[in-house]
Amino acid sequence: MGFTEITFEKDSGLARITLNRPDKVNALSRAMVADLDAALLQAGNDPDVRAVIIAGAGKHFCAGHQMDEMMGLGASEAQAIFANCSAMMQRIRRLPQPVIARVNGVATAAGCQLVAACDLAIAATNARFGTPGVRIGLFCGTPAVPLVRAVGQKRALEMLMTGRWVTAEEALSWGLVNQLVHPDELAAKTETFARQIIEASPATLAHGKRVFYEQIDLDERQAYGLAVPAMGLNLGFEDAQEGMGAFLEKREPVWRGK
């Protein structure tokens, strides 16, 4: 499938989706959101893809929605923009594969939302994060949804209500990103991180990711009620039996994806 505002490539189990409008700070135009959603769907349906990396071309990750597309819109048209973007973000959570944000430069508003929506994130030490909509009269309500789930209420509200930039170090300590690396090493370190993850069984990762997000907003009793049968089901996977057998036999497992 051809894309106009992103690039999509596959290599040895990894799919790389790159926001490709560096002259616009990779702003999420309606066309880019559509491209992202289509690329995620393509990756999710491809059995050869074991993990997905989302990156930004040029110096920055993503500046959020393309503001000039939103000027003068009626409520229904504006809602459609946010609904389509939110559906794309939710697709990330539904993908069977782990999705990793590779963050350089700024990730602001819906760009910060995209980082928070990804399962994992590696950021350059010069990365900055923000939800500054409040400063222009537009509270970042949709970015708040994954943001609060990543960093908690007080920190999310600090970002949402002040609109200030959050440093890479703060983002790491708050749980918005997993690791910080030197900007020159960002691509290589993210690849290494992704390849460590995909050493695991793809069937197990897909099952585990789905159950993790299903239980995350449940209370403890309900979460255990979901997790116990899920682990019982997982134990019956062919890959689980293979993995345990390989451990006992002191050899590398051979995953069959079942």
Coordinates of C-alpha atoms in Angstrom, one line a residue:
M1 CA 0.0 0.0 0.0
G2 CA 1.3 3.5 -0.9
F3 CA 1.5 6.2 1.7
T4 CA 1.9 9.9 1.2
E5 CA 2.8 11.3 4.7
I6 CA 4.6 8.4 6.3
T7 CA 7.1 5.8 5.3
F8 CA 6.6 2.1 6.0
E9 CA 9.3 -0.5 5.9
K10 CA 9.9 -4.1 7.2
D11 CA 13.1 -5.8 8.1
S12 CA 13.7 -9.1 9.9
G13 CA 10.5 -9.0 12.0
L14 CA 10.4 -5.2 12.6
A15 CA 8.0 -2.8 11.0
R16 CA 9.1 0.9 11.0
I17 CA 6.6 3.6 10.6
T18 CA 8.1 7.1 10.2
L19 CA 6.1 10.3 10.3
N20 CA 7.5 12.0 7.2
R21 CA 6.6 15.7 7.2
P22 CA 9.7 17.1 8.8
D23 CA 9.0 20.6 7.3
K24 CA 5.8 20.6 9.3
V25 CA 7.4 19.1 12.5
N26 CA 5.6 15.9 11.5
A27 CA 2.2 17.4 12.4
L28 CA -0.7 15.0 12.4
S29 CA -2.7 16.1 9.4
R30 CA -5.9 14.3 8.6
A31 CA -4.0 12.5 5.7
M32 CA -1.2 11.5 8.1
V33 CA -3.6 10.1 10.6
A34 CA -5.3 8.0 7.9
D35 CA -1.8 6.8 6.7
L36 CA -0.8 5.9 10.3
D37 CA -4.0 4.0 10.8
A38 CA -3.6 2.1 7.6
A39 CA 0.0 1.3 8.3
L40 CA -0.8 0.0 11.8
L41 CA -3.6 -2.2 10.3
Q42 CA -1.2 -3.6 7.7
A43 CA 1.4 -4.3 10.4
G44 CA -1.1 -5.9 12.7
N45 CA -2.3 -8.3 10.1
D46 CA 1.2 -9.3 8.9
P47 CA 2.4 -12.5 10.6
D48 CA 6.0 -11.6 9.7
V49 CA 5.9 -8.4 11.8
R50 CA 7.0 -9.1 15.4
A51 CA 7.2 -5.5 16.6
V52 CA 6.5 -2.0 15.4
I53 CA 8.6 1.2 15.8
I54 CA 7.0 4.6 15.3
A55 CA 9.5 7.5 14.7
G56 CA 9.6 11.0 13.3
A57 CA 11.7 12.1 10.4
G58 CA 14.1 15.0 10.9
K59 CA 14.8 16.7 14.2
H60 CA 11.5 16.1 15.9
F61 CA 8.9 13.4 16.7
C62 CA 5.6 15.1 16.3
A63 CA 4.0 18.6 16.9
G64 CA 0.5 17.3 17.3
H65 CA -2.5 18.1 15.1
Q66 CA -2.0 20.3 12.1
M67 CA -3.5 23.5 13.4
D68 CA -4.4 25.2 10.1
E69 CA -6.7 22.2 9.3
M70 CA -8.7 22.9 12.4
M71 CA -9.3 26.6 12.0
G72 CA -13.0 27.6 11.4
L73 CA -14.4 24.1 11.7
G74 CA -17.9 23.4 13.1
A75 CA -18.3 21.1 16.1
S76 CA -19.1 18.0 14.0
E77 CA -16.1 18.4 11.7
A78 CA -13.7 19.1 14.6
Q79 CA -15.1 16.0 16.5
A80 CA -14.4 13.9 13.4
I81 CA -10.7 14.9 13.4
F82 CA -10.3 14.0 17.1
A83 CA -12.3 10.8 16.7
N84 CA -10.2 9.6 13.8
C85 CA -7.0 10.3 15.6
S86 CA -8.2 8.7 18.8
A87 CA -9.3 5.6 16.8
M88 CA -5.8 5.4 15.4
M89 CA -4.3 5.7 18.9
Q90 CA -6.6 2.9 20.1
R91 CA -5.5 0.7 17.3
I92 CA -2.0 0.7 18.7
R93 CA -3.3 -0.9 21.9
R94 CA -5.2 -3.5 19.9
L95 CA -2.3 -4.5 17.7
P96 CA -1.0 -8.0 18.7
Q97 CA 2.6 -6.8 18.4
P98 CA 4.5 -4.5 20.8
V99 CA 4.6 -0.9 19.5
I100 CA 7.6 1.3 20.4
A101 CA 7.8 5.1 20.1
R102 CA 11.3 6.3 19.1
V103 CA 11.2 9.9 20.2
N104 CA 13.6 12.7 19.0
G105 CA 13.1 16.4 19.6
V106 CA 9.6 17.5 20.5
A107 CA 6.5 15.4 21.1
T108 CA 3.7 17.8 21.8
A109 CA -0.1 17.7 22.2
A110 CA -1.3 14.7 20.0
G111 CA 2.4 13.9 19.5
C112 CA 2.8 13.4 23.2
Q113 CA -0.5 11.4 23.1
L114 CA 1.1 9.2 20.5
V115 CA 4.1 8.5 22.7
A116 CA 1.8 7.7 25.7
A117 CA -0.4 5.5 23.5
C118 CA 2.5 3.3 22.4
D119 CA 3.3 0.3 24.6
L120 CA 6.9 1.4 25.1
A121 CA 9.1 4.4 24.3
I122 CA 12.8 5.2 23.9
A123 CA 13.7 8.9 23.9
A124 CA 16.7 10.9 23.1
T125 CA 18.1 12.9 25.9
N126 CA 17.2 16.1 24.1
A127 CA 13.5 15.1 23.7
R128 CA 10.8 17.3 25.2
F129 CA 7.2 16.6 25.9
G130 CA 4.2 18.8 26.3
T131 CA 0.4 19.2 26.2
P132 CA 0.3 23.0 25.7
G133 CA -3.2 23.3 24.2
V134 CA -4.4 25.2 27.3
R135 CA -2.2 28.1 26.2
I136 CA -4.1 28.6 23.0
G137 CA -7.6 27.9 24.5
L138 CA -7.8 24.2 23.6
F139 CA -7.4 21.8 26.5
C140 CA -5.6 18.6 25.4
G141 CA -8.5 16.4 26.4
T142 CA -7.8 13.5 24.0
P143 CA -4.0 13.5 24.7
A144 CA -5.0 13.3 28.4
V145 CA -6.5 9.8 28.0
P146 CA -3.3 7.8 27.5
L147 CA -1.2 10.4 29.3
V148 CA -2.9 10.0 32.7
R149 CA -2.6 6.3 32.3
A150 CA 1.1 6.6 31.8
V151 CA 2.1 9.2 34.4
G152 CA -0.8 9.5 36.9
Q153 CA -3.3 12.2 37.7
K154 CA -1.2 14.9 39.4
R155 CA 1.6 14.8 36.8
A156 CA -0.8 14.6 33.9
L157 CA -2.8 17.6 35.2
E158 CA 0.4 19.5 35.7
M159 CA 1.2 19.1 32.1
L160 CA -2.3 19.7 30.9
M161 CA -2.9 22.8 33.1
T162 CA 0.4 24.5 32.8
G163 CA 1.3 23.5 29.2
R164 CA 5.0 23.5 30.2
W165 CA 7.7 21.5 28.5
V166 CA 8.7 18.3 30.3
T167 CA 12.3 17.3 29.9
A168 CA 13.4 13.9 28.9
E169 CA 14.7 13.2 32.4
E170 CA 11.3 14.1 33.9
A171 CA 9.5 11.9 31.3
L172 CA 11.7 9.0 32.3
S173 CA 11.1 9.5 36.0
W174 CA 7.4 9.9 35.5
G175 CA 7.0 6.7 33.4
L176 CA 6.2 8.3 30.1
V177 CA 9.3 6.7 28.5
N178 CA 11.3 3.6 29.3
Q179 CA 14.9 4.7 28.4
L180 CA 16.9 7.7 27.5
V181 CA 19.8 7.5 25.0
H182 CA 22.1 9.9 23.3
P183 CA 20.5 11.4 20.2
D184 CA 23.2 9.8 17.9
E185 CA 22.4 6.4 19.3
L186 CA 18.6 6.6 19.3
A187 CA 17.9 4.6 16.2
A188 CA 20.4 1.8 17.0
K189 CA 19.4 1.6 20.7
T190 CA 15.7 1.4 19.8
E191 CA 16.4 -1.4 17.3
T192 CA 18.3 -3.3 19.9
F193 CA 15.5 -2.8 22.4
A194 CA 12.9 -4.1 19.9
R195 CA 15.0 -7.1 19.0
Q196 CA 15.3 -8.1 22.6
I197 CA 11.5 -8.1 22.9
I198 CA 10.9 -10.1 19.8
E199 CA 13.1 -12.9 21.1
A200 CA 9.9 -14.0 22.9
S201 CA 7.1 -16.0 21.4
P202 CA 4.9 -13.8 19.2
A203 CA 1.8 -15.7 20.4
T204 CA 2.7 -15.2 24.0
L205 CA 3.4 -11.4 23.5
A206 CA 0.1 -10.9 21.7
H207 CA -1.9 -12.8 24.4
G208 CA 0.0 -11.0 27.2
K209 CA -0.5 -7.5 25.7
R210 CA -4.2 -8.1 25.2
V211 CA -4.7 -9.3 28.8
F212 CA -2.5 -6.5 30.2
Y213 CA -4.7 -3.8 28.7
E214 CA -7.9 -5.6 29.6
Q215 CA -7.0 -5.8 33.3
I216 CA -5.3 -2.4 33.8
D217 CA -8.4 -0.4 34.7
L218 CA -10.1 -3.2 36.8
D219 CA -9.9 -3.4 40.6
E220 CA -7.5 -5.9 42.0
R221 CA -10.1 -8.7 42.5
Q222 CA -11.5 -8.3 39.0
A223 CA -7.9 -8.1 37.6
Y224 CA -7.0 -11.4 39.2
G225 CA -10.3 -12.9 37.9
L226 CA -9.1 -12.1 34.4
A227 CA -5.4 -12.9 34.8
V228 CA -5.8 -16.3 36.4
P229 CA -7.7 -18.0 33.5
A230 CA -5.6 -16.0 31.0
M231 CA -2.4 -17.6 32.4
G232 CA -4.1 -21.0 32.5
L233 CA -4.9 -20.5 28.8
N234 CA -1.4 -19.4 28.1
L235 CA 0.1 -22.4 29.8
G236 CA -1.6 -24.5 27.2
F237 CA 0.0 -22.7 24.3
E238 CA 2.3 -24.8 22.2
D239 CA 5.0 -22.1 22.6
A240 CA 4.7 -22.2 26.4
Q241 CA 5.3 -25.9 26.5
E242 CA 8.2 -25.5 24.1
G243 CA 9.6 -22.7 26.1
M244 CA 9.5 -24.6 29.4
G245 CA 10.9 -27.7 27.7
A246 CA 13.7 -25.7 26.2
F247 CA 14.5 -24.2 29.6
L248 CA 14.7 -27.6 31.3
E249 CA 16.7 -29.0 28.4
K250 CA 19.1 -26.0 28.4
R251 CA 18.5 -25.1 24.8
E252 CA 17.1 -22.2 22.8
P253 CA 13.3 -22.5 22.2
V254 CA 11.8 -22.7 18.7
W255 CA 8.6 -20.7 18.5
R256 CA 5.7 -22.0 16.5
G257 CA 3.4 -19.1 17.2
K258 CA 0.7 -21.2 18.9

